Coordinates of C-alpha atoms in Angstrom, one line a residue:
X13 CA -26.1 -5.7 -17.0
X14 CA -25.5 -2.7 -19.3
X15 CA -24.9 -0.4 -16.2
X16 CA -21.8 -2.5 -15.3
X17 CA -20.5 -3.0 -18.8
X18 CA -17.2 -1.4 -19.9
X19 CA -19.0 0.4 -22.7
X20 CA -21.3 2.1 -20.1
X21 CA -18.3 3.7 -18.3
X22 CA -16.4 4.9 -21.4
X23 CA -15.8 8.6 -21.0
X24 CA -17.4 11.2 -23.2
X25 CA -15.3 13.8 -25.0
X26 CA -14.3 16.5 -22.5
X27 CA -14.3 14.3 -19.5
X28 CA -11.7 15.6 -17.0
X29 CA -9.1 12.9 -16.3
X30 CA -8.4 14.4 -12.8
X31 CA -11.7 13.0 -11.6
X32 CA -10.3 9.5 -11.8
X33 CA -7.7 9.7 -9.0
X34 CA -10.2 10.6 -6.3
X35 CA -12.2 7.5 -7.2
X36 CA -9.1 5.4 -6.7
X37 CA -8.3 7.2 -3.5
X38 CA -11.8 6.5 -2.1
X39 CA -11.1 2.8 -2.5
X40 CA -7.6 2.8 -1.3
X41 CA -8.4 5.0 1.8
X42 CA -10.8 2.2 2.9
X43 CA -8.7 -0.9 2.2
X44 CA -5.7 0.9 3.7
X45 CA -7.3 0.1 7.1
X46 CA -5.4 -3.2 7.0
X47 CA -2.2 -1.4 8.2
X48 CA -4.1 -0.1 11.2
X49 CA -5.3 -3.6 12.3
X50 CA -2.8 -3.5 15.2
X51 CA -5.0 -1.2 17.2
X52 CA -7.4 -4.2 17.7
X53 CA -4.7 -6.6 18.8
X54 CA -4.7 -5.7 22.5
X55 CA -8.5 -5.3 22.9
X56 CA -9.0 -8.7 21.2
X57 CA -6.8 -10.4 23.8
X58 CA -9.2 -9.4 26.6
X59 CA -12.6 -10.0 25.1
X60 CA -13.6 -12.2 28.1
X61 CA -11.7 -10.4 30.8
X62 CA -12.5 -6.8 29.4
X63 CA -10.0 -5.1 31.8
X64 CA -7.4 -7.8 31.4
X65 CA -7.0 -11.2 29.8
X66 CA -8.7 -14.3 31.3
X67 CA -8.1 -18.0 30.6
X68 CA -9.6 -18.7 27.2
X69 CA -8.9 -15.2 25.8
X70 CA -7.0 -15.1 22.5
X71 CA -3.3 -14.4 22.6
X72 CA -1.6 -11.7 20.5
X73 CA 0.0 -14.2 18.1
X74 CA -3.4 -15.8 17.5
X75 CA -5.0 -12.5 16.6
X76 CA -2.1 -11.7 14.3
X77 CA -3.2 -14.5 12.0
X78 CA -6.2 -12.4 10.8
X79 CA -3.8 -9.7 9.6
X80 CA -1.3 -12.2 8.1
X81 CA -4.1 -14.0 6.2
X82 CA -5.4 -10.6 4.9
X83 CA -2.0 -9.9 3.4
X84 CA -1.6 -13.4 2.0
X85 CA -5.1 -13.3 0.3
X86 CA -4.4 -9.8 -0.9
X87 CA -1.6 -11.2 -3.1
X88 CA -3.4 -14.4 -4.0
X89 CA -6.6 -12.7 -5.0
X90 CA -4.8 -10.0 -7.0
X91 CA -2.9 -12.7 -8.9
X92 CA -6.0 -14.9 -9.5
X93 CA -8.5 -12.1 -10.4
X94 CA -6.0 -9.7 -12.1
X95 CA -7.1 -10.7 -15.6
X96 CA -10.8 -10.7 -14.6
X97 CA -10.4 -7.1 -13.3
X98 CA -9.0 -6.1 -16.7
X99 CA -11.9 -7.8 -18.5
X100 CA -14.8 -6.5 -16.5
X101 CA -13.5 -3.0 -15.8
X102 CA -13.2 -0.9 -12.6
X103 CA -16.9 -0.4 -11.9
X104 CA -17.5 -4.1 -11.5
X105 CA -14.3 -5.0 -9.7
X106 CA -14.6 -1.9 -7.4
X107 CA -18.1 -3.0 -6.5
X108 CA -17.1 -6.5 -5.8
X109 CA -14.2 -5.3 -3.7
X110 CA -16.5 -3.1 -1.6
X111 CA -18.9 -6.0 -0.9
X112 CA -16.1 -8.4 0.0
X113 CA -14.1 -5.9 2.2
X114 CA -17.2 -4.6 4.1
X115 CA -18.7 -8.0 4.3
X116 CA -15.5 -9.3 5.8
X117 CA -15.8 -6.8 8.6
X118 CA -19.3 -8.1 9.3
X119 CA -18.1 -11.7 9.5
X120 CA -15.1 -10.7 11.6
X121 CA -17.4 -8.8 14.1
X122 CA -19.5 -12.0 14.3
X123 CA -16.4 -14.0 15.1
X124 CA -15.4 -11.5 17.9
X125 CA -18.9 -11.6 19.3
X126 CA -19.1 -15.4 19.3
X127 CA -15.4 -15.5 20.3
X128 CA -14.6 -17.8 17.4
X129 CA -11.1 -17.2 16.0
X130 CA -11.8 -19.1 12.8
X131 CA -14.6 -16.7 12.0
X132 CA -12.4 -13.7 12.6
X133 CA -9.8 -15.1 10.3
X134 CA -12.4 -16.1 7.7
X135 CA -14.0 -12.7 7.7
X136 CA -11.1 -10.3 8.0
X137 CA -8.4 -12.5 6.6
X138 CA -10.0 -14.5 3.7
X139 CA -13.1 -12.6 2.7
X140 CA -11.7 -9.2 3.5
X141 CA -8.3 -10.1 2.1
X142 CA -9.9 -11.0 -1.3
X143 CA -11.7 -7.6 -1.3
X144 CA -8.3 -6.0 -0.4
X145 CA -6.5 -7.6 -3.3
X146 CA -9.2 -6.8 -5.9
X147 CA -9.5 -3.3 -4.6
X148 CA -5.8 -2.7 -4.6
X149 CA -5.3 -3.5 -8.4
X150 CA -8.7 -2.1 -9.6
X151 CA -7.5 1.5 -10.3
X152 CA -4.1 0.7 -11.7
X153 CA -4.6 0.0 -15.4
X154 CA -7.4 2.7 -15.6
X155 CA -5.1 5.4 -14.2
X156 CA -2.2 4.4 -16.4
X157 CA -4.4 4.7 -19.5
X158 CA -5.6 8.1 -18.5
X159 CA -2.1 9.3 -17.5
X160 CA 0.4 7.8 -19.9
X161 CA 2.5 10.9 -19.6
X162 CA 2.4 10.9 -15.8
X163 CA 2.2 7.2 -14.9
X164 CA 4.2 7.5 -11.6
X165 CA 2.2 10.5 -10.4
X166 CA -1.1 8.9 -11.2
X167 CA -0.5 5.6 -9.5
X168 CA 1.2 7.4 -6.6
X169 CA -1.9 9.5 -6.0
X170 CA -4.0 6.4 -5.8
X171 CA -1.7 4.1 -3.8
X172 CA -0.8 6.8 -1.3
X173 CA -4.4 6.4 -0.2
X174 CA -3.4 2.9 1.1
X175 CA -1.0 4.6 3.5
X176 CA -3.5 7.3 4.3
X177 CA -6.2 4.8 5.1
X178 CA -4.2 3.6 8.1
X179 CA -3.8 7.1 9.5
X180 CA -7.5 7.7 9.3
X181 CA -8.5 4.2 10.5
X182 CA -6.2 4.1 13.5
X183 CA -7.6 7.1 15.5
X184 CA -11.1 6.4 14.2
X185 CA -11.0 2.8 15.5
X186 CA -9.7 4.0 18.9
X187 CA -12.6 6.4 19.2
X188 CA -15.2 3.9 18.1
X189 CA -13.9 1.3 20.5
X190 CA -14.1 3.9 23.3
X191 CA -17.6 4.8 22.3
X192 CA -18.9 1.2 22.3
X193 CA -16.9 0.0 25.3
X194 CA -18.6 -0.8 28.5
X195 CA -18.5 -3.0 31.6
X196 CA -19.0 -6.1 29.5
X197 CA -17.5 -5.1 26.1
X198 CA -14.2 -3.8 24.7
X199 CA -16.1 -2.1 21.9
X200 CA -14.4 -4.1 19.2
X201 CA -17.6 -5.6 17.7
X202 CA -19.3 -2.2 17.4
X203 CA -16.1 -0.6 15.9
X204 CA -15.8 -3.4 13.2
X205 CA -19.5 -3.1 12.3
X206 CA -19.3 0.7 11.9
X207 CA -16.1 0.6 9.9
X208 CA -17.7 -2.0 7.5
X209 CA -20.8 0.2 7.2
X210 CA -18.8 3.3 6.4
X211 CA -16.4 1.7 4.0
X212 CA -19.2 0.1 1.8
X213 CA -20.8 3.4 0.5
X214 CA -17.4 5.1 0.1
X215 CA -16.0 2.3 -2.0
X216 CA -19.2 2.0 -4.0
X217 CA -19.0 5.7 -4.8
X218 CA -15.5 5.4 -5.9
X219 CA -16.4 2.4 -8.2
X220 CA -19.2 4.4 -9.8
X221 CA -17.1 7.4 -10.5
X222 CA -14.5 5.4 -12.6
X223 CA -14.5 6.1 -16.3
X224 CA -12.4 4.5 -19.1
X225 CA -10.8 6.7 -21.8
X226 CA -12.3 6.3 -25.3
X227 CA -10.9 3.4 -27.1
X228 CA -9.8 5.3 -30.1
X229 CA -8.0 7.8 -27.9
X230 CA -6.0 5.1 -26.1
X231 CA -4.7 3.8 -29.5
X232 CA -3.5 7.3 -30.5
X233 CA -2.0 8.2 -27.1
X234 CA 1.8 8.5 -27.0
X235 CA 4.3 8.6 -24.2
X236 CA 7.9 9.6 -24.3
X237 CA 9.5 9.8 -20.9
X238 CA 12.8 8.9 -19.2
X239 CA 14.3 7.7 -22.4
X240 CA 11.6 5.2 -23.2
X241 CA 9.3 5.5 -26.2
X242 CA 6.2 3.3 -26.5
X243 CA 2.7 3.3 -27.9
X244 CA 0.1 2.8 -25.3
X245 CA -1.6 0.0 -27.1
X246 CA 1.5 -2.3 -27.1
X247 CA 1.6 -4.8 -24.3
X248 CA 2.6 -8.3 -23.2
X249 CA -0.1 -10.7 -21.8
X250 CA 0.3 -11.7 -18.2
X251 CA 1.0 -15.4 -18.9
X252 CA 3.9 -14.4 -21.1
X253 CA 5.2 -11.7 -18.8
X254 CA 5.6 -13.9 -15.8
X255 CA 8.1 -16.1 -17.6
X256 CA 10.4 -13.2 -18.4
X257 CA 13.6 -12.4 -16.5
X258 CA 12.4 -8.9 -16.0
X259 CA 9.2 -10.1 -14.1
X260 CA 11.3 -12.4 -11.9
X261 CA 13.7 -9.6 -11.1
X262 CA 10.8 -7.2 -10.2
X263 CA 9.2 -9.9 -8.1
X264 CA 12.4 -10.3 -6.2
X265 CA 12.8 -6.5 -5.8
X266 CA 9.3 -6.2 -4.3
X267 CA 9.8 -9.2 -2.1
X268 CA 13.1 -7.9 -0.6
X269 CA 11.7 -4.4 -0.1
X270 CA 8.5 -5.6 1.6
X271 CA 10.2 -8.2 3.7
X272 CA 12.5 -5.5 5.1
X273 CA 9.8 -2.8 5.5
X274 CA 7.0 -4.8 6.9
X275 CA 9.3 -6.7 9.2
X276 CA 10.4 -3.5 10.8
X277 CA 6.9 -2.0 10.8
X278 CA 5.6 -5.0 12.7
X279 CA 8.0 -4.4 15.6
X280 CA 8.3 -0.6 15.3
X281 CA 6.7 0.3 18.7
X282 CA 8.5 -2.3 20.9
X283 CA 11.7 -1.8 18.9
X284 CA 12.2 1.9 19.6
X285 CA 11.2 1.4 23.3
X286 CA 13.8 -1.4 23.7
X287 CA 16.6 0.3 21.7
X288 CA 16.2 3.5 23.8
X289 CA 15.1 2.1 27.2
X290 CA 13.6 4.6 29.6
X291 CA 13.3 7.4 27.1
X292 CA 9.9 6.6 25.5
X293 CA 6.5 5.5 26.8
X294 CA 3.8 3.7 24.8
X295 CA 2.3 6.9 23.7
X296 CA 5.5 8.3 22.2
X297 CA 6.2 4.9 20.6
X298 CA 2.8 5.2 19.0
X299 CA 3.8 8.5 17.6
X300 CA 6.9 6.9 16.1
X301 CA 4.6 4.3 14.3
X302 CA 2.4 7.1 13.1
X303 CA 5.3 9.1 11.8
X304 CA 6.5 6.0 9.8
X305 CA 3.0 5.7 8.3
X306 CA 3.0 9.4 7.3
X307 CA 6.4 9.1 5.5
X308 CA 5.2 5.8 3.9
X309 CA 2.3 7.8 2.5
X310 CA 4.4 10.8 1.4
X311 CA 7.0 8.6 -0.2
X312 CA 4.3 6.9 -2.4
X313 CA 3.5 10.3 -3.9
X314 CA 6.8 12.1 -3.9
X315 CA 9.1 9.2 -5.1
X316 CA 6.6 7.8 -7.7
X317 CA 6.2 11.3 -9.2
X318 CA 10.0 11.7 -9.2
X319 CA 10.3 8.5 -11.2
X320 CA 8.5 10.1 -14.1
X321 CA 11.6 12.3 -14.6
X322 CA 14.3 10.0 -13.2
X323 CA 13.2 6.9 -15.0
X324 CA 11.8 3.8 -13.1
X325 CA 15.1 1.8 -13.0
X326 CA 17.1 4.8 -11.8
X327 CA 14.5 5.6 -9.2
X328 CA 14.6 2.1 -7.8
X329 CA 18.4 2.2 -7.7
X330 CA 18.1 5.3 -5.4
X331 CA 15.3 3.8 -3.2
X332 CA 17.2 0.5 -2.6
X333 CA 20.8 1.8 -2.3
X334 CA 19.9 4.6 0.1
X335 CA 17.5 2.4 2.1
X336 CA 20.3 -0.2 2.3
X337 CA 22.8 2.4 3.6
X338 CA 20.4 3.8 6.2
X339 CA 19.3 0.4 7.5
X340 CA 23.0 -0.4 8.0
X341 CA 23.7 2.8 9.8
X342 CA 20.8 2.6 12.3
X343 CA 22.5 0.3 14.8
X344 CA 25.4 2.7 15.0
X345 CA 23.1 5.7 15.4
X346 CA 21.3 3.8 18.2
X347 CA 24.5 3.1 20.0
X348 CA 25.4 6.8 20.0
X349 CA 22.0 7.4 21.7
X350 CA 20.9 9.8 18.9
X351 CA 17.1 9.2 19.2
X352 CA 16.0 12.0 16.9
X353 CA 18.4 11.0 14.1
X354 CA 17.3 7.3 14.5
X355 CA 13.7 8.4 14.0
X356 CA 14.5 10.7 11.0
X357 CA 16.5 8.0 9.2
X358 CA 13.8 5.4 9.8
X359 CA 11.2 7.8 8.5
X360 CA 13.2 8.3 5.3
X361 CA 13.6 4.6 4.9
X362 CA 9.8 4.2 5.1
X363 CA 9.4 6.8 2.4
X364 CA 11.5 4.7 0.1
X365 CA 9.5 1.6 1.1
X366 CA 6.3 3.5 0.0
X367 CA 8.0 4.7 -3.2
X368 CA 8.7 1.1 -4.3
X369 CA 5.0 0.2 -3.9
X370 CA 3.7 3.2 -5.7
X371 CA 6.1 3.1 -8.6
X372 CA 5.8 -0.6 -9.4
X373 CA 2.7 -0.3 -11.6
X374 CA 4.3 2.4 -13.8
X375 CA 7.5 0.3 -13.9
X376 CA 5.5 -2.7 -15.1
X377 CA 3.8 -0.6 -17.8
X378 CA 7.2 0.7 -19.0
X379 CA 8.5 -2.9 -19.4
X380 CA 5.4 -4.8 -20.5
X381 CA 3.1 -2.1 -21.9
X382 CA -0.2 -0.9 -20.5
X383 CA -2.7 -3.3 -22.0
X384 CA -2.5 -6.0 -19.3
X385 CA -0.7 -4.1 -16.5
X386 CA -3.5 -4.8 -14.0
X387 CA -3.2 -8.6 -14.3
X388 CA 0.6 -8.5 -14.4
X389 CA 0.6 -6.3 -11.3
X390 CA -1.8 -8.8 -9.6
X391 CA 0.6 -11.6 -10.1
X392 CA 3.5 -9.5 -8.9
X393 CA 1.7 -8.9 -5.6
X394 CA 2.2 -12.5 -4.7
X395 CA 5.6 -11.2 -3.6
X396 CA 3.7 -9.1 -1.0
X397 CA 1.9 -12.1 0.2
X398 CA 5.2 -14.0 0.8
X399 CA 6.9 -11.0 2.3
X400 CA 4.0 -10.3 4.6
X401 CA 4.7 -13.6 6.3
X402 CA 8.5 -13.7 5.9
X403 CA 9.2 -10.2 7.2
X404 CA 7.7 -10.4 10.7
X405 CA 8.9 -13.9 11.2
X406 CA 12.5 -13.0 10.1
X407 CA 12.8 -9.9 12.3
X408 CA 11.0 -11.4 15.4
X409 CA 13.0 -14.7 15.0
X410 CA 16.3 -13.0 14.8
X411 CA 15.6 -10.8 17.8
X412 CA 14.4 -13.8 19.8
X413 CA 17.6 -15.7 18.9
X414 CA 19.8 -12.7 19.9
X415 CA 18.1 -12.4 23.3
X416 CA 18.5 -16.1 23.9
X417 CA 22.2 -15.7 23.2
X418 CA 22.4 -13.1 26.0
X419 CA 22.5 -10.0 23.8
X420 CA 21.0 -7.0 25.7
X421 CA 17.5 -6.0 24.5
X422 CA 18.8 -2.6 23.2
X423 CA 21.3 -4.4 20.9
X424 CA 19.0 -7.3 19.9
X425 CA 17.7 -5.5 16.8
X426 CA 21.2 -4.8 15.3
X427 CA 21.5 -8.1 13.4
X428 CA 17.9 -7.8 12.1
X429 CA 18.6 -4.4 10.7
X430 CA 21.8 -5.6 9.0
X431 CA 20.0 -8.5 7.5
X432 CA 17.2 -6.3 6.0
X433 CA 20.0 -4.1 4.7
X434 CA 21.5 -7.1 2.9
X435 CA 18.0 -7.9 1.5
X436 CA 18.0 -4.5 -0.2
X437 CA 21.4 -5.3 -1.7
X438 CA 19.8 -8.4 -3.3
X439 CA 16.9 -6.2 -4.6
X440 CA 19.4 -3.6 -6.0
X441 CA 21.2 -6.3 -8.0
X442 CA 17.9 -7.7 -9.2
X443 CA 16.8 -4.3 -10.3
X444 CA 19.9 -3.9 -12.5
X445 CA 18.7 -6.9 -14.6
X446 CA 15.3 -5.5 -15.4
X447 CA 15.1 -4.6 -19.1
X448 CA 13.5 -1.2 -19.9
X449 CA 11.2 -2.9 -22.3
X450 CA 10.6 -6.5 -23.4
X451 CA 12.9 -7.3 -26.3
X452 CA 10.5 -9.4 -28.3
X453 CA 7.8 -6.9 -28.6
X454 CA 7.8 -4.6 -31.7
X455 CA 7.6 -1.0 -30.8
X456 CA 5.9 1.6 -32.9
X457 CA 6.7 5.2 -32.1
X458 CA 4.2 7.9 -33.2
X459 CA 5.8 11.3 -33.5
X460 CA 4.4 14.1 -31.4
X461 CA 2.7 16.8 -33.3
X462 CA 2.2 20.4 -32.2
X463 CA 2.6 21.3 -28.5
X464 CA 4.2 18.5 -26.5
X465 CA 1.7 19.2 -23.7
X466 CA -1.3 18.7 -26.0
X467 CA -3.2 15.4 -25.7
X468 CA -6.6 14.7 -27.3
X469 CA -7.5 12.7 -24.1
X470 CA -6.4 15.4 -21.7
X471 CA -9.2 18.0 -21.6
X472 CA -8.9 21.3 -19.8
X473 CA -9.0 21.1 -16.1
X474 CA -11.9 23.5 -16.2
X475 CA -14.2 20.8 -17.5
X476 CA -16.2 19.5 -14.6
X477 CA -14.5 21.9 -12.1
X478 CA -17.3 21.7 -9.5
X479 CA -17.3 17.9 -9.6
X480 CA -13.5 18.1 -9.4
X481 CA -13.5 20.2 -6.3
X482 CA -16.2 18.1 -4.6
X483 CA -14.5 14.8 -5.5
X484 CA -11.1 15.9 -4.2
X485 CA -12.5 17.5 -1.1
X486 CA -14.3 14.3 -0.1
X487 CA -11.1 12.3 -0.1
X488 CA -8.6 14.9 1.1
X489 CA -10.7 16.0 4.2
X490 CA -10.5 12.6 6.0
X491 CA -6.9 12.2 4.9
X492 CA -6.0 15.6 6.3
X493 CA -7.6 14.7 9.6
X494 CA -5.5 11.5 9.7
X495 CA -2.3 13.5 8.9
X496 CA -3.1 16.0 11.6
X497 CA -3.7 13.3 14.2
X498 CA -0.5 11.6 13.3
X499 CA 1.6 14.8 13.5
X500 CA 0.0 15.6 16.8
X501 CA 1.1 12.3 18.3
X502 CA 4.5 12.4 16.6
X503 CA 5.3 15.9 17.8
X504 CA 5.6 14.5 21.4
X505 CA 8.3 12.1 20.2
X506 CA 10.5 14.9 18.9
X507 CA 9.6 17.1 22.0
X508 CA 7.7 19.6 19.8
X509 CA 4.9 19.9 22.4

């Protein structure tokens, strides 16, 4: 169909490039719900008993498989469909992502209603996971082509929505379950159906707003940042890129970072309650989880933007080295009973965790060029799939082993924290071997002419100002609500209310 062709979404002269990030945010705010799946874990363990579990109810570790499968299929679908996303353009891939993600909620709701775990896993984990992966990589190459001078900022703006989506979905899901709950229902089915119905039009709207910069403009665009000079048209194909040392090193960096971060996020609530026994209740622990999500979101924007000035490799060295140091210090801080400092340091660590995610597309484009960054990024996300399984099993397994050895619960997490600190050391070493650009690709540098800030593809921000205000308002309003709800809960943790 002509409507879905790449030619149909090629921008006309004067199109404001700042209309593209809200489209990306609309998609990422929806798929970011996956990080809020834990709010359903307890209610799904008492679907038969309602007020408490009965024989035949699912166990927590069974419900967790839906989340694990979603993360696995995120990476697999991103790798398999990465080249297809590049070929068909963001309108088609964004639409497919919306249908799969929302459809997955419908199948998952059916599984909960029929109390069939395999349907829940199929819907949320497999179908939804495929929508998750396609939606995650859909905006990447488009944003980099529009913002070759601000690659880190552009991708950070989009990918921060993935963290923001959890902050919106978590309180919204709680309210929906409370609304639909009754004597014979936990409200999970209704909440899943409403979320799927809300996400579908929002994601479709984002897909329809996407535009591609004019072809002749891309060929002329020039970037010169952080000591790297490339022409936007130069790139390495994904099948070639994955066999390079730089790709392998970046895969290892992402795997180590995600294994450490997601392993800690998975146990964040019980961890802080057990490390500081008697000082926190479940509500305050939830505030701690929310605060980590907020810093995860902020880090995606702040650190990715900083990488435009620092350079990607230098920025990663900072993320990994400081993260390694703070993870290593946390057990000592806990032994001193310094709860507030423990929370602050863990929040900073999660900001670095988010920064690695948000900066990786720009890092890939620096190394391999922008032409196939979407499909290369998709293949790299298989590291996320592996780490999404390895992280929780590593941290939970180590803690269980420590408890079996007679280590007190408040000290059981020390070894796990030191191990994830060591993982970041491995990532730091791998980052040092990443080449700033592939050696076998000829580079053509086009001198800048006139004002360095002038770009033919960068029209005045006044163009389409009404649409700009409307687009940004529609994505920032729900995100602001999520931030406010998170801060309100977290304030109790630091005794601010």
